[in-house]
XYZ file of C-alpha atoms in Angstrom:
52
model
C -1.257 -18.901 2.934
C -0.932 -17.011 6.329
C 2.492 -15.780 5.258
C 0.822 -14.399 2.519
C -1.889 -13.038 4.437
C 0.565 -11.540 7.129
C 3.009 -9.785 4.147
C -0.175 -8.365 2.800
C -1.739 -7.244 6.318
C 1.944 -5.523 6.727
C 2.001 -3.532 3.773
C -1.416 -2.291 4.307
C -0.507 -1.248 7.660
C 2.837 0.913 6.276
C 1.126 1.919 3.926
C -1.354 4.041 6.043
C 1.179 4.907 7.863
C 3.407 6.686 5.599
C 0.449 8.510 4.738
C -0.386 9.336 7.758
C 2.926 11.060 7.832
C 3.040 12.518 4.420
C -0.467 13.949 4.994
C 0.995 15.473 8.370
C 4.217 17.236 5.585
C 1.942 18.191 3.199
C -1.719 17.840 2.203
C -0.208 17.694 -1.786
C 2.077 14.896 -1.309
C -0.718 12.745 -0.064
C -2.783 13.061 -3.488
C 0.622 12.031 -5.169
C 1.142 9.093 -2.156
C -2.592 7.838 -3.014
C -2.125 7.257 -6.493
C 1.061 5.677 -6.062
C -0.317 3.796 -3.705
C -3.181 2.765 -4.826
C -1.262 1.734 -8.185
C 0.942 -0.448 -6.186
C -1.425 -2.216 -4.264
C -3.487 -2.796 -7.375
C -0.221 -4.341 -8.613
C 0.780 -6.390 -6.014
C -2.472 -8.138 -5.417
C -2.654 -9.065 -9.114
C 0.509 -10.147 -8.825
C -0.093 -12.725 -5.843
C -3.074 -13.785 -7.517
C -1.435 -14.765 -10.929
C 0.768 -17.281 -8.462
C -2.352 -19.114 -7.270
């Protein structure tokens, strides 16, 4: 479980940071980074559920 929790905690963190740096690029490639993003994550967490 806190492996889990830990993986999960680490991909939220990169993920706000690579938009932190895409947003400092360019404001258009965070819109794109967002809905990648937020697609991924939305993934992922269904993903881990469907193990339990």
């Amino acid at each position: 479980m806190k492996n889990i929790l830990k993986s999960k905690w680490f991909i939220v963190i990169a993920y706000i940071v690579i938009l932190v740096l895409l947003n400092a690029i360019s404001g258009q490639l965070l819109y794109l980074a967002l809905g990648a993003g937020a697609s991924f994550l939305c993934f992922y967490l269904f993903e881990q559920i469907a193990y339990f």
